[in-house]
Short mmCIF file of C-alpha atoms in Angstrom, two decimals:
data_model
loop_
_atom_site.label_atom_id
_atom_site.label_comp_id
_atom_site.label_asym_id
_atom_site.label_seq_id
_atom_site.Cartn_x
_atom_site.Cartn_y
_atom_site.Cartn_z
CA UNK A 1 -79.31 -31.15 6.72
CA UNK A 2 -75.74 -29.88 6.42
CA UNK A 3 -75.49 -26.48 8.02
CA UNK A 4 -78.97 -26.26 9.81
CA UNK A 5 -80.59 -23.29 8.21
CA UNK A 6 -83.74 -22.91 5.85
CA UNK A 7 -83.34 -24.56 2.10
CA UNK A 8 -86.02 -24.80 -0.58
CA UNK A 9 -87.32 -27.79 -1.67
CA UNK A 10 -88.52 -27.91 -5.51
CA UNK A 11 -91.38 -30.76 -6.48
CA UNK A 12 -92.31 -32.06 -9.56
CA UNK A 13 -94.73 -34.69 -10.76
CA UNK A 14 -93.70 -35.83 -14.06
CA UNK A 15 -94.14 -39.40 -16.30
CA UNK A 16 -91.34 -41.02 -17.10
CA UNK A 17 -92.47 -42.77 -20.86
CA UNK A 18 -93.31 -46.13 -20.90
CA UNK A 19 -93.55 -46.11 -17.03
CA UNK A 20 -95.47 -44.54 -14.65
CA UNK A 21 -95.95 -40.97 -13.15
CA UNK A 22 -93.18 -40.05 -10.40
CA UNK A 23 -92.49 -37.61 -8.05
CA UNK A 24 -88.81 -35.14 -8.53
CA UNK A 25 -87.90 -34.02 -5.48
CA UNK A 26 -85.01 -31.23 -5.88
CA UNK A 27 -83.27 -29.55 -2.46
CA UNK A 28 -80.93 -26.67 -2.18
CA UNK A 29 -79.62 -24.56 0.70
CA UNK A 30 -78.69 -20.92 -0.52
CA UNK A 31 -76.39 -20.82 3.05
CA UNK A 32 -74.19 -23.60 2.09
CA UNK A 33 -74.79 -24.66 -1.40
CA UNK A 34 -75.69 -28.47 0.15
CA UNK A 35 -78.02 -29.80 -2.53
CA UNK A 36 -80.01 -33.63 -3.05
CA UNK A 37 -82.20 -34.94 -5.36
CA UNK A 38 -84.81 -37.73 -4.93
CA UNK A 39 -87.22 -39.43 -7.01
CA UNK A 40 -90.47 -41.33 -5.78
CA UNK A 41 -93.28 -42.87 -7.27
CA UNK A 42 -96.58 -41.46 -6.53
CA UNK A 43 -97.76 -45.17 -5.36
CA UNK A 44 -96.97 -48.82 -5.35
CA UNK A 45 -97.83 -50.93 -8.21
CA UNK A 46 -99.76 -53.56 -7.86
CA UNK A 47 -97.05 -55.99 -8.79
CA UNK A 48 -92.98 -56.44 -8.06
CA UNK A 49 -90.89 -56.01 -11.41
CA UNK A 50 -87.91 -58.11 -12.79
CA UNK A 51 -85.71 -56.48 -15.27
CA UNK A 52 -82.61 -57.94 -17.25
CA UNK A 53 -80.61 -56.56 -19.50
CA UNK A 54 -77.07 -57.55 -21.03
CA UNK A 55 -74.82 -54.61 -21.66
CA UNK A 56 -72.69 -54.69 -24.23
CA UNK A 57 -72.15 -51.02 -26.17
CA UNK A 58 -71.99 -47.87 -24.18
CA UNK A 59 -75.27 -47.36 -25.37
CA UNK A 60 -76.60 -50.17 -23.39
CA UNK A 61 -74.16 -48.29 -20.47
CA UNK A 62 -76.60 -45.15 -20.49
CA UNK A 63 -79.86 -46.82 -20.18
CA UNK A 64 -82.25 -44.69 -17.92
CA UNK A 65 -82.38 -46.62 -14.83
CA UNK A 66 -85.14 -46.00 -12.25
CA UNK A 67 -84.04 -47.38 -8.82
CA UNK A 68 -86.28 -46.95 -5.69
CA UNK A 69 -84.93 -47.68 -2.06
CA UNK A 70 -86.89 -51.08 -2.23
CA UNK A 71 -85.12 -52.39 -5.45
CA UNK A 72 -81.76 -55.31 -5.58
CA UNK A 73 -79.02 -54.37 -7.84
CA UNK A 74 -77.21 -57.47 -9.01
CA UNK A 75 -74.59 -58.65 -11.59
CA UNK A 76 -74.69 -62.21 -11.96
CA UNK A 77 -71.05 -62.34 -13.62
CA UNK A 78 -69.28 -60.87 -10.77
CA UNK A 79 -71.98 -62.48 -8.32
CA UNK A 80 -72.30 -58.95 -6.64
CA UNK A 81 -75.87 -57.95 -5.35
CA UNK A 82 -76.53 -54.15 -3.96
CA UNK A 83 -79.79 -54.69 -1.07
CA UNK A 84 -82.31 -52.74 -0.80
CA UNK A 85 -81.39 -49.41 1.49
CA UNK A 86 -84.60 -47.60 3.18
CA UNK A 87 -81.94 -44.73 4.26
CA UNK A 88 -80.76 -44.73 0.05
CA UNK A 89 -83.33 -42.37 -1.56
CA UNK A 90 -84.93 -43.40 -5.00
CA UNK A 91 -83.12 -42.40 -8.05
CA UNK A 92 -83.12 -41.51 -11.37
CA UNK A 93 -79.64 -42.45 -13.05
CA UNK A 94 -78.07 -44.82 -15.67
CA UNK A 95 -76.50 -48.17 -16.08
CA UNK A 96 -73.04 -46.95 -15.83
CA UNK A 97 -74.24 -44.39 -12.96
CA UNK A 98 -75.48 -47.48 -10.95
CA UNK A 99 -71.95 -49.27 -10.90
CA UNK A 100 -70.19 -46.48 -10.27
CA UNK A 101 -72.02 -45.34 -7.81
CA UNK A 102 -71.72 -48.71 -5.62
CA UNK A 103 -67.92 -48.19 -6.77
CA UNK A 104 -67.48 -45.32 -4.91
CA UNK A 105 -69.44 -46.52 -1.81
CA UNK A 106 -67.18 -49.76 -1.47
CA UNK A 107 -63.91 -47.12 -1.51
CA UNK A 108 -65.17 -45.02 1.18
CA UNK A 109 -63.50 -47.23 3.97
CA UNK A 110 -60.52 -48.93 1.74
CA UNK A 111 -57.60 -46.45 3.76
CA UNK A 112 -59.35 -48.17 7.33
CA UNK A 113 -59.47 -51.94 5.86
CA UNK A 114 -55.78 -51.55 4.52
CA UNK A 115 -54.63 -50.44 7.80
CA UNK A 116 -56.88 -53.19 10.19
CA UNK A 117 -57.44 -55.92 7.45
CA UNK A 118 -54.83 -55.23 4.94
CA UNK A 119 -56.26 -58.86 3.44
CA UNK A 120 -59.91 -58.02 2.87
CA UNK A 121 -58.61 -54.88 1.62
CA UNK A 122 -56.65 -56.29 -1.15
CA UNK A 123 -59.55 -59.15 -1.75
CA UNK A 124 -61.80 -55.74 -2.29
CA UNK A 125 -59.20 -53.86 -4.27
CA UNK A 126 -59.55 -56.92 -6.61
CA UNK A 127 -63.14 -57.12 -7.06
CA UNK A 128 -63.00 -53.51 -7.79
CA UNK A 129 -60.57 -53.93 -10.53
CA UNK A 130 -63.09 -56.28 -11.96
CA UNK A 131 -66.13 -53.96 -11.38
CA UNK A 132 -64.25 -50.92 -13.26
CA UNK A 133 -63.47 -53.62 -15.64
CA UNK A 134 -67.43 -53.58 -16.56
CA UNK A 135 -67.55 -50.06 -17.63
CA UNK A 136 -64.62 -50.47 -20.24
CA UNK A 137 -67.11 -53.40 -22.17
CA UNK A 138 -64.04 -56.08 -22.20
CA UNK A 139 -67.05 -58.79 -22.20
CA UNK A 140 -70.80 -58.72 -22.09
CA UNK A 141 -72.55 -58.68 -18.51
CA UNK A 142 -75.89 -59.02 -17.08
CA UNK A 143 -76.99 -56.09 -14.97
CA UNK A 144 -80.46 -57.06 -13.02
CA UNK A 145 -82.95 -55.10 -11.23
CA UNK A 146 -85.79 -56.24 -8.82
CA UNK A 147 -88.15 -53.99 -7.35
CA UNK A 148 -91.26 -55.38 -4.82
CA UNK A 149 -92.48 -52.47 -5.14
CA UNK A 150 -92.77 -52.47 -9.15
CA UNK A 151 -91.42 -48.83 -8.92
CA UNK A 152 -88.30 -49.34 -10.41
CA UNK A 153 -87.40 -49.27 -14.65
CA UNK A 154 -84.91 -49.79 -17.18
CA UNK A 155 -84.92 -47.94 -20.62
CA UNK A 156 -85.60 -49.73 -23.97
CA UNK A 157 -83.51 -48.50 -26.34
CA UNK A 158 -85.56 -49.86 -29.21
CA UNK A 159 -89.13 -48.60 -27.90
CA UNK A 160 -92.08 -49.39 -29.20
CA UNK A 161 -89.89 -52.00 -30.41
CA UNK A 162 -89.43 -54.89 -28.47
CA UNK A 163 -85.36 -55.03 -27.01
CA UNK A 164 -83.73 -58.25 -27.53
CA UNK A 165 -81.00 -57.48 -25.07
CA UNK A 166 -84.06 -56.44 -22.55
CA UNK A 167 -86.05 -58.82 -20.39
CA UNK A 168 -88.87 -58.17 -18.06
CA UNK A 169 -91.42 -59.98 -16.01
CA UNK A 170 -93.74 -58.92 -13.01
CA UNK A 171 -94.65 -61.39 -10.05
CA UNK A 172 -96.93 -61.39 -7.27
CA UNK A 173 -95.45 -60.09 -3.59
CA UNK A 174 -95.13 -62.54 -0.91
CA UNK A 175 -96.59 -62.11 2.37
CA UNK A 176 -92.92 -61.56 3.83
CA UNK A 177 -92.43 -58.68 0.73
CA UNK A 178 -95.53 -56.81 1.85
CA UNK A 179 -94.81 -57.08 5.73
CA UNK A 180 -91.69 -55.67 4.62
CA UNK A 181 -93.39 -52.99 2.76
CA UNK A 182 -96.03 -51.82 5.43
CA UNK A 183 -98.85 -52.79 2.86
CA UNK A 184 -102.18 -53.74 4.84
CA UNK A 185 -101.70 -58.12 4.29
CA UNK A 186 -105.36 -57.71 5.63
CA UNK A 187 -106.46 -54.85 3.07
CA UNK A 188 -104.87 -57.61 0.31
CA UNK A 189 -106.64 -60.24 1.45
CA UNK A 190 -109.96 -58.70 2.04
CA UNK A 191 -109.37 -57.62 -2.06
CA UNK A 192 -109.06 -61.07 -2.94
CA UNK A 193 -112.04 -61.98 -1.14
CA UNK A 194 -114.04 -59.29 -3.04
CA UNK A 195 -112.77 -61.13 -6.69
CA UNK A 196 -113.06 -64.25 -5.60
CA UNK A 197 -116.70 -63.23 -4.91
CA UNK A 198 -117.65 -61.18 -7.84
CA UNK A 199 -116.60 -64.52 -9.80
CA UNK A 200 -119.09 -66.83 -8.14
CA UNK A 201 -121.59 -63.99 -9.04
CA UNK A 202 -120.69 -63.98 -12.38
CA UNK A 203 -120.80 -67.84 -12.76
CA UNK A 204 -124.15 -67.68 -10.89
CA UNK A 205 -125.43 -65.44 -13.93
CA UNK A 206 -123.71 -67.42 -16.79
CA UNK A 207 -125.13 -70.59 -15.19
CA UNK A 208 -128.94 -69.33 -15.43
CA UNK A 209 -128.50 -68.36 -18.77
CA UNK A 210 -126.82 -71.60 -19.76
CA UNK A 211 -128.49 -74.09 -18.23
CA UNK A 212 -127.81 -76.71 -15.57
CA UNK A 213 -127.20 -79.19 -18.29
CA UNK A 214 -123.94 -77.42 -19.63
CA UNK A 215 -125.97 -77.13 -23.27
CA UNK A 216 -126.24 -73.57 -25.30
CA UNK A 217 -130.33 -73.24 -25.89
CA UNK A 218 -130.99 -72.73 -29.10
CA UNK A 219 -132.16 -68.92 -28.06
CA UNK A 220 -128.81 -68.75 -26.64
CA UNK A 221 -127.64 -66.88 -29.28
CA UNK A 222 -131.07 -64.11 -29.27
CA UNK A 223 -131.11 -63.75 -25.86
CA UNK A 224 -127.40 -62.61 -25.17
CA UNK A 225 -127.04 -60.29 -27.72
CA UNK A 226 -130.70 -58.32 -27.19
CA UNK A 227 -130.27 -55.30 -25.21
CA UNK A 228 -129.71 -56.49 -21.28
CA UNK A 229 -132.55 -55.90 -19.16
CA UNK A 230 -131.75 -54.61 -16.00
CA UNK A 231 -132.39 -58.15 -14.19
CA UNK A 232 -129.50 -59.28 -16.37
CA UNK A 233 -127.09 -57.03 -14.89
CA UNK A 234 -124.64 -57.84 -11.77
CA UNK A 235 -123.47 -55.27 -9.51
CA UNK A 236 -120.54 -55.56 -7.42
CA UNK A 237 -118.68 -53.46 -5.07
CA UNK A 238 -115.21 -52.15 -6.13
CA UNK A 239 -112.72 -49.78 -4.89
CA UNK A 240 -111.88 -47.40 -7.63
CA UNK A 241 -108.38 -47.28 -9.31
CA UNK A 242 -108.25 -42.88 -9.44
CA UNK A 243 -109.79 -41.91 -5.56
CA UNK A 244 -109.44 -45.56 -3.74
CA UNK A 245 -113.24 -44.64 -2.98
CA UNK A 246 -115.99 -47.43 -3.32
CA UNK A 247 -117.62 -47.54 -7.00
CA UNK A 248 -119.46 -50.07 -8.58
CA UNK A 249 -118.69 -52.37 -11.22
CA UNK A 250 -121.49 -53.73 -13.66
CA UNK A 251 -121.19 -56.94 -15.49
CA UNK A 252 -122.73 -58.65 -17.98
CA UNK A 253 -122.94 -62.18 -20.11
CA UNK A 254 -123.35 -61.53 -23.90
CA UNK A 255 -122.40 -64.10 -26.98
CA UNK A 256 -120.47 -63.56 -29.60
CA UNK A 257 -121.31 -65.57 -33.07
CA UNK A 258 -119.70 -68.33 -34.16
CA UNK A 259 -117.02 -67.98 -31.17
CA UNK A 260 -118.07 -67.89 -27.39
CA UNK A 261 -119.98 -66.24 -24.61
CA UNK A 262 -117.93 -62.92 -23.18
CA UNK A 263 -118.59 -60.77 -20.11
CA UNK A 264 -118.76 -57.07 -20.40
CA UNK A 265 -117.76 -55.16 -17.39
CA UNK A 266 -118.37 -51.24 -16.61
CA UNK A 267 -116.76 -49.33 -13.86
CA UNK A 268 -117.89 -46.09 -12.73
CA UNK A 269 -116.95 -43.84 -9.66
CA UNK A 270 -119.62 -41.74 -8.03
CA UNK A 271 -117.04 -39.91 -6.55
CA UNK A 272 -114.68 -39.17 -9.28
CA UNK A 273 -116.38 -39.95 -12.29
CA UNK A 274 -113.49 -41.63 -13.22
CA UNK A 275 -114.96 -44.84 -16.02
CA UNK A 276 -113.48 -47.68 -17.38
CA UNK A 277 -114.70 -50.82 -19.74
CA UNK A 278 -113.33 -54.29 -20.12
CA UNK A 279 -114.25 -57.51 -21.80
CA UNK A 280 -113.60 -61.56 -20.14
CA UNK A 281 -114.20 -64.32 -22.17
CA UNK A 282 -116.16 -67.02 -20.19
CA UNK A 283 -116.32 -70.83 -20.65
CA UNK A 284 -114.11 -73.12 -19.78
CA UNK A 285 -110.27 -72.87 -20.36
CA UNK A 286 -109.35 -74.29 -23.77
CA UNK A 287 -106.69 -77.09 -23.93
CA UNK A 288 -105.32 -75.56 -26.67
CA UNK A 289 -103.91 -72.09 -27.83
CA UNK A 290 -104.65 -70.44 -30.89
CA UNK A 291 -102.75 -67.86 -33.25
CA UNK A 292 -104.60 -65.90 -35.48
CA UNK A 293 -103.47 -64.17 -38.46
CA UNK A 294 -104.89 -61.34 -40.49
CA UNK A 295 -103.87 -60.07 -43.95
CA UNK A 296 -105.21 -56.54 -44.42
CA UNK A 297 -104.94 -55.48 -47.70
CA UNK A 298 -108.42 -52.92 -47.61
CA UNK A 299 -110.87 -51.43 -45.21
CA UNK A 300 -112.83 -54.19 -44.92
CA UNK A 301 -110.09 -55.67 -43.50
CA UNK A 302 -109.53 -52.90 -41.29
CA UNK A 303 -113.13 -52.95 -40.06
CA UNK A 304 -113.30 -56.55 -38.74
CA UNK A 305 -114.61 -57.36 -35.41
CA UNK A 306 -111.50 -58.06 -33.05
CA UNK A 307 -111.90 -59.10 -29.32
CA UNK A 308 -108.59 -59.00 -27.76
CA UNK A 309 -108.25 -60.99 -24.45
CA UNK A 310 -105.72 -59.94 -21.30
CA UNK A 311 -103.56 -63.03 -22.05
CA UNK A 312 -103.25 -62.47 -25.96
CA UNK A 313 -100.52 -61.18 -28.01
CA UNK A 314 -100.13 -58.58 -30.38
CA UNK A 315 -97.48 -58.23 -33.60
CA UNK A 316 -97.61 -55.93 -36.80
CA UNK A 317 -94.93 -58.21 -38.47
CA UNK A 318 -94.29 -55.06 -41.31
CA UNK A 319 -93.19 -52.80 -38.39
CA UNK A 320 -91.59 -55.79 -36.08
CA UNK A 321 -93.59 -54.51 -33.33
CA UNK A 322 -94.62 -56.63 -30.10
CA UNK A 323 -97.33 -55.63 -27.70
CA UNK A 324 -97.21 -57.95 -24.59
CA UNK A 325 -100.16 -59.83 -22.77
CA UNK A 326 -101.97 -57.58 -20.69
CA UNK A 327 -100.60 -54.25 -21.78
CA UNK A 328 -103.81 -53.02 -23.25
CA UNK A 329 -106.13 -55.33 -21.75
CA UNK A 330 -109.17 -56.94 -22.95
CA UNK A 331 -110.99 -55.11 -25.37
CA UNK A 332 -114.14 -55.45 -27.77
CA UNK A 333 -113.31 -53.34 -31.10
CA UNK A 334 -112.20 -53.68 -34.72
CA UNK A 335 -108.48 -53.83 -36.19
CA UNK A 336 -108.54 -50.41 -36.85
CA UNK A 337 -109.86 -49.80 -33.81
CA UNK A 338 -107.11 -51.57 -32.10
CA UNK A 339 -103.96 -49.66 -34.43
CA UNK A 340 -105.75 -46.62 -32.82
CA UNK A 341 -105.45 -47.33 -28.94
CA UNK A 342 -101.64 -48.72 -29.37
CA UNK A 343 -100.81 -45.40 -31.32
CA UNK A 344 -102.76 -43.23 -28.48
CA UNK A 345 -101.15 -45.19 -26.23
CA UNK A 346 -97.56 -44.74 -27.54
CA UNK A 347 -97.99 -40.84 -28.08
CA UNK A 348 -99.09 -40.13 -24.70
CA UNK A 349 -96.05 -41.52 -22.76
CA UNK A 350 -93.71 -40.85 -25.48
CA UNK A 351 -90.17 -40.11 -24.59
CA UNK A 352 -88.93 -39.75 -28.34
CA UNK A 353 -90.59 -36.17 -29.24
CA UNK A 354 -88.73 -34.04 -26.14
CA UNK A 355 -85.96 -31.67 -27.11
CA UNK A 356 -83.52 -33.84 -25.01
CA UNK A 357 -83.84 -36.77 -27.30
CA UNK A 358 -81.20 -37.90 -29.35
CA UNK A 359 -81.70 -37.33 -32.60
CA UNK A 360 -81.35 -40.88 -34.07
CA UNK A 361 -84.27 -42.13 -31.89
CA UNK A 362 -86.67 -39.02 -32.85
CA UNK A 363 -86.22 -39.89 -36.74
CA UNK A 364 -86.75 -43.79 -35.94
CA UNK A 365 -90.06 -43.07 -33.88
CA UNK A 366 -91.22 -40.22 -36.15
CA UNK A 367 -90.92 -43.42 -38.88
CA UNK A 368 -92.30 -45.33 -37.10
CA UNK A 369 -95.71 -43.36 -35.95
CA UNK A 370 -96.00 -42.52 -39.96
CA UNK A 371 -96.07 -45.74 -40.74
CA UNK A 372 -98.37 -46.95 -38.46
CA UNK A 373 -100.86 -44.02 -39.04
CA UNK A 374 -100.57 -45.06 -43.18
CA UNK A 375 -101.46 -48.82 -41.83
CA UNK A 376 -104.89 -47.30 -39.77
CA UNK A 377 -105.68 -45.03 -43.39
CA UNK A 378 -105.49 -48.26 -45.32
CA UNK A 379 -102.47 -47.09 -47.19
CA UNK A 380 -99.88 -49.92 -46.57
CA UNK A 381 -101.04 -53.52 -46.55
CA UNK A 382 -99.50 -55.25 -43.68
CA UNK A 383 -99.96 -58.84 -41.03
CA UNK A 384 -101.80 -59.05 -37.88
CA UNK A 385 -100.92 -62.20 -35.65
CA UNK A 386 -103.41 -62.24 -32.58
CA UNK A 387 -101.75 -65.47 -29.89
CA UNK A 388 -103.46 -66.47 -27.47
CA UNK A 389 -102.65 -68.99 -25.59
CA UNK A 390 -106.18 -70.22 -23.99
CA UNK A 391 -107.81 -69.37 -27.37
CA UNK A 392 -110.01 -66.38 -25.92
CA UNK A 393 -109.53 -63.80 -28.78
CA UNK A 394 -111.54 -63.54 -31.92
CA UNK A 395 -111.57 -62.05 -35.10
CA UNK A 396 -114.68 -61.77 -37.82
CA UNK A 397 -114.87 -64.02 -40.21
CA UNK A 398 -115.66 -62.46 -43.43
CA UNK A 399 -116.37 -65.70 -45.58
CA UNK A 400 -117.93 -67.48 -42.94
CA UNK A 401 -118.84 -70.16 -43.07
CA UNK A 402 -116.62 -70.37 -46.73
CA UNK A 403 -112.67 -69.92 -46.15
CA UNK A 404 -111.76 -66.90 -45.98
CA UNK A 405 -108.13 -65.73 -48.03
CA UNK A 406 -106.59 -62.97 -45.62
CA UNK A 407 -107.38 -64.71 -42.15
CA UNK A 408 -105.67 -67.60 -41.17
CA UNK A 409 -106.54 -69.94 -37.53
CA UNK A 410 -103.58 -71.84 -36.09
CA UNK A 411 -104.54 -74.31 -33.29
CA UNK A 412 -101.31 -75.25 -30.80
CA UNK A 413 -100.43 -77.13 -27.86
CA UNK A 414 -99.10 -74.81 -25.10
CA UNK A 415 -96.02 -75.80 -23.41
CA UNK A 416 -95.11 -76.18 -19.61
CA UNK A 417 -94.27 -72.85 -18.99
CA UNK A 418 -97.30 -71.18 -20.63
CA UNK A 419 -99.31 -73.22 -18.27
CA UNK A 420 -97.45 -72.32 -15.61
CA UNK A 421 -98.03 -69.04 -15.79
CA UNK A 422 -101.31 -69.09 -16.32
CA UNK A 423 -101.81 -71.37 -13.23
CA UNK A 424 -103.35 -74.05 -15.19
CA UNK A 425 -100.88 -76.60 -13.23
CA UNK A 426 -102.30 -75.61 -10.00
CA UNK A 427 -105.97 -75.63 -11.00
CA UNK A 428 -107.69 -78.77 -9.71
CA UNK A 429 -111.61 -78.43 -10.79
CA UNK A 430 -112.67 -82.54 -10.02
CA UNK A 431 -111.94 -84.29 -6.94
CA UNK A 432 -110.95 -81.71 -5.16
CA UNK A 433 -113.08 -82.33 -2.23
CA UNK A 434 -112.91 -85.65 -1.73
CA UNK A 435 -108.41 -85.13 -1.58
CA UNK A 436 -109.70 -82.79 0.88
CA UNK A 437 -111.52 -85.14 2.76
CA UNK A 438 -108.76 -88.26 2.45
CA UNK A 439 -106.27 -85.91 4.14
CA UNK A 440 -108.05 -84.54 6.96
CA UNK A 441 -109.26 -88.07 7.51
CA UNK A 442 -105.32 -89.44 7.30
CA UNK A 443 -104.40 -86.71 9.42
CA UNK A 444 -107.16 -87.53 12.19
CA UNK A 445 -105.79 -91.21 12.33
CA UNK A 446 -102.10 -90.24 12.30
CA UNK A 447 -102.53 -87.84 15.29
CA UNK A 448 -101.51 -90.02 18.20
CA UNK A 449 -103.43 -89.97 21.75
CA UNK A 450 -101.67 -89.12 25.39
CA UNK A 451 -101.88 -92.64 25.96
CA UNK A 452 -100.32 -93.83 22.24
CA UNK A 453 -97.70 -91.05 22.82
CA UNK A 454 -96.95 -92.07 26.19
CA UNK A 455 -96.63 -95.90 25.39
CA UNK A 456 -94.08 -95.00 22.24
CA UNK A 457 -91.78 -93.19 24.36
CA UNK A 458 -91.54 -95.72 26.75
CA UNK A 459 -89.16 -98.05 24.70
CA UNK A 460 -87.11 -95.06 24.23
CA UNK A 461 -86.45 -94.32 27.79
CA UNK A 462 -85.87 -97.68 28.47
CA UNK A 463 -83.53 -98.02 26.14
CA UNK A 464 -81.99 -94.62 26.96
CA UNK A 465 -81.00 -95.80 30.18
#
C-alpha cells in the first residue's frame, strides 16, 4: 500500500480468553519496511455488547481492549464519543492505547485550524489538555465501549472473579443496526419464525401429555420419566451453530419430582457431527423468584441432583466467584457435576497460564483453580447459592419431605428491572385478542370517507379566505 511492490501477509487464528476466537492479521513489505496489523473476529455474535469500566490505577489504564471498526468509543466525563470507522481496521490495544490514539488523530490538522480557525483550534487545544489529563489519573473516569457487532472486549482484571469496576450487558440489534451491518433482516426474521414455531410444537406436546384441563394426571409422574417412545419425540429443523448447515433438533417433555415438568433438547449435525444438549423448564412463568442455597460439607452433598436454568445464577461464596445468567446455559447434572464444567470452562480459555502473564495474576488463578479442584474432591466445605429469578432451577432434596440442614429455599419478589429484562412487562397472555379487535375496530370508525374529508375542509377554506 505504500510503495506498490509485493509484501507478505502473516494470519493467525487465535482465542483471546474469556472471549471469542479472532483472526491476527500481520503485513510487512521487505521493499519499504511499511507494516499494519489488524484484528477480526471470525464472525458476528449473535448479540451487540455494552462494556463499562471506571479507570482509576494504571492498571485499569492497560486493560486489553478489543475494538472492531463497528464499535463507539465514549467517555462520558469529557462527553467525547469516537464513531464507528469502516475505513479504521479492528484492533487489539489497551485503555490508555485507545485515548491516545484518538489523541493523536485530533492533532493531525491542529497547524491548519490554528492558521484558518485559530478559535476552534484553541477550543481543541483545550479539550486535549483535558484528554491527556485522563492518562495522568487526576480523577476517576468512565471509559465505554459499544459494539453491534458483539466483537469488541474489555479485560477483567479480576477473572474468574467478577470486576467491580467492570460492567457489561448484551442487547438485541435493531433493524437500523443490522441494515447497517449487511446482515440478511430477512435471514433474522425467517430464524425467528423457525423458534417461534418449534415453541407451538413443543406446547402442542406438553399439552397432550397434560391435559386440556391444566391438571397433572396422577400417571403424570410414570409416564414422563419412562424411557420416551419415539411418538414422544419432536423434531424440528435447525441450522447448526459449527457448519450453518440444516440439522435437527429433538425435544422432549420429562418431569422432574417434587419440582416441575422440563424439556430436554438434542442437537445433532449430519453434516458435521457437531452435538449439543440443553434443558428448558416448562410451565408457566412463576410470579416469584427463588434463591437456593446449598451447604456441602460431604459427597452426598456433592452428588445432588442440580438443574440449572439459562436465567439462573451461580456463586461459590468461599471463593467470591460469580457466574452470570446464561453463561453455561441450562443444564441437567449434579453439584459436582456443575464445579466440573465451570473449571473446564475456565481452563480452556484461560489467559492466566501463558508465559506473558504477569506474575501476580498466575499465582492468584493457580489459587484459585486449587481451590476449586479441593471443593469438587470434597476436601473444603463451602456455599452454593443457585438465583433464579422465575424459580426454574432445582436442587435434590435429601430429607424430603423432612427439612433438610445444608439446603436452604428463599422465595422473593422480583423487582422492575428483573422483569424487564425478562420481558415479563411486555407479555400479555389474556385479552389479547379482543385489544386487538377494539383497535382495529376504533381505527375503522376513525378513518374518515372522501365525502367526511371533503366536508371538514370546507370550514377551513372558508375561513382561510
Amino acid at each position: 500500500m505504500s510503495c506498490g511492490e509485493q509484501g507478505m501477509t502473516n494470519l493467525l487464528l487465535t482465542s483471546i480468553p474469556f472471549f471469542r476466537d479472532v483472526i491476527l492479521m500481520a503485513f510487512e513489505c521487505p521493499h519499504c519496511g511499511y507494516r499494519s496489523s489488524e484484528l477480526q473476529a471470525a464472525q458476528y455474535a449473535e448479540v451487540g455488547c455494552h462494556f463499562e469500566v471506571v479507570v482509576r490505577t494504571p492498571q485499569d489504564l492497560n486493560r486489553t481492549v478489543v475494538r472492531t471498526e463497528h464499535a463507539t468509543v465514549s467517555i462520558p466525563e469529557l462527553q467525547f464519543e469516537a464513531p464507528p470507522s469502516p475505513d479504521r481496521a479492528g484492533e487489539l490495544t489497551t485503555v490508555e492505547g485507545v485515548i491516545r490514539s484518538s489523541i493523536e488523530k485530533l492533532e493531525e490538522l491542529q497547524p491548519l485550524r490554528r492558521i484558518q480557525v485559530p478559535e476552534q483550534a484553541a477550543q481543541l487545544d483545550a479539550f486535549l489538555e483535558r484528554m491527556r489529563g485522563l492518562l495522568e489519573l487526576g480523577s476517576p473516569f468512565t471509559f465505554a465501549l459499544d459494539d453491534p457487532t458483539g466483537n469488541s472486549f474489555i479485560e477483567n482484571l479480576r477473572a474468574p472473579q467478577p470486576d467491580p469496576q467492570l460492567t457489561s450487558r448484551t442487547y438485541e440489534r435493531s433493524h437500523e443496526q443490522c441494515v447497517m451491518l449487511g446482515l440478511n433482516v430477512g435471514q433474522e426474521l425467517d430464524k425467528a419464525e423457525v423458534r417461534h414455531q418449534t415453541e407451538k410444537h413443543l406446547a402442542a406436546a406438553a399439552h397432550s401429555i397434560v391435559g386440556k384441563s391444566g391438571t397433572v394426571p396422577d400417571s403424570f409422574e410414570s409416564t414422563c420419566m419412562r424411557v420416551a417412545k419415539p411418538e414422544d419425540i419432536v423434531e424440528m429443523p435447525m441450522e447448526c451453530f459449527m457448519c450453518h448447515r440444516d440439522g435437527v433438533v429433538r425435544m422432549v417433555v420429562a418431569n422432574i419430582p417434587m419440582f416441575k415438568e422440563i424439556v430436554l433438547m438434542c442437537f445433532s449435525c449430519p453434516q458435521c457431527g457437531y452435538r449439543s444438549t440443553e434443558i428448558k423448564p416448562g410451565g408457566r412463568t412463576n410470579p416469584t423468584g427463588r434463591r437456593i442455597t446449598v451447604r456441602c460439607t460431604s459427597g452426598e452433598d456433592l452428588s445432588r441432583d442440580l438443574l440449572k436454568s439459562d436465567t439462573a445464577t451461580i456463586r461459590v461464596v468461599e471463593l467470591d466467584m460469580d457466574v452470570e445468567a446464561g453463561s453455561l446455559g441450562g443444564m441437567f447434572t449434579t453439584i459436582e457435576g456443575l464445579l466440573v464444567r465451570i473449571r473446564e470452562r475456565i481452563e480452556c480459555g484461560s489467559c492466566h497460564m501463558g508465559d506473558s502473564t504477569r506474575g501476580e495474576n498466575r499465582a492468584r488463578f493457580a489459587e484459585f483453580r486449587d481451590r476449586l479442584t479441593r471443593m469438587i474432591d470434597g476436601q473444603e466445605h463451602f456455599t452454593l447459592i443457585l438465583d433464579d429469578p422465575i424459580s426454574n432451577s432445582y436442587v435434590q432434596d435429601l430429607c424430603a419431605p423432612d427439612p433438610d440442614p445444608n439446603l436452604t429455599l428463599e422465595e422473593y419478589t422480583r423487582t422492575r428491572e428483573q422483569d424487564e429484562e425478562l420481558g415479563l412487562l411486555d407479555m400479555k397472555t389474556e385479552g389479547y385478542e379482543e385489544r386487538h379487535e377494539e383497535h382495529h375496530e376504533h381505527h375503522e370508525e376513525a378513518e374518515p370517507t372522501p365525502a367526511t374529508a371533503a366536508a371538514a375542509a370546507a370550514p377551513a377554506e372558508t375561513c382561510g379566505r
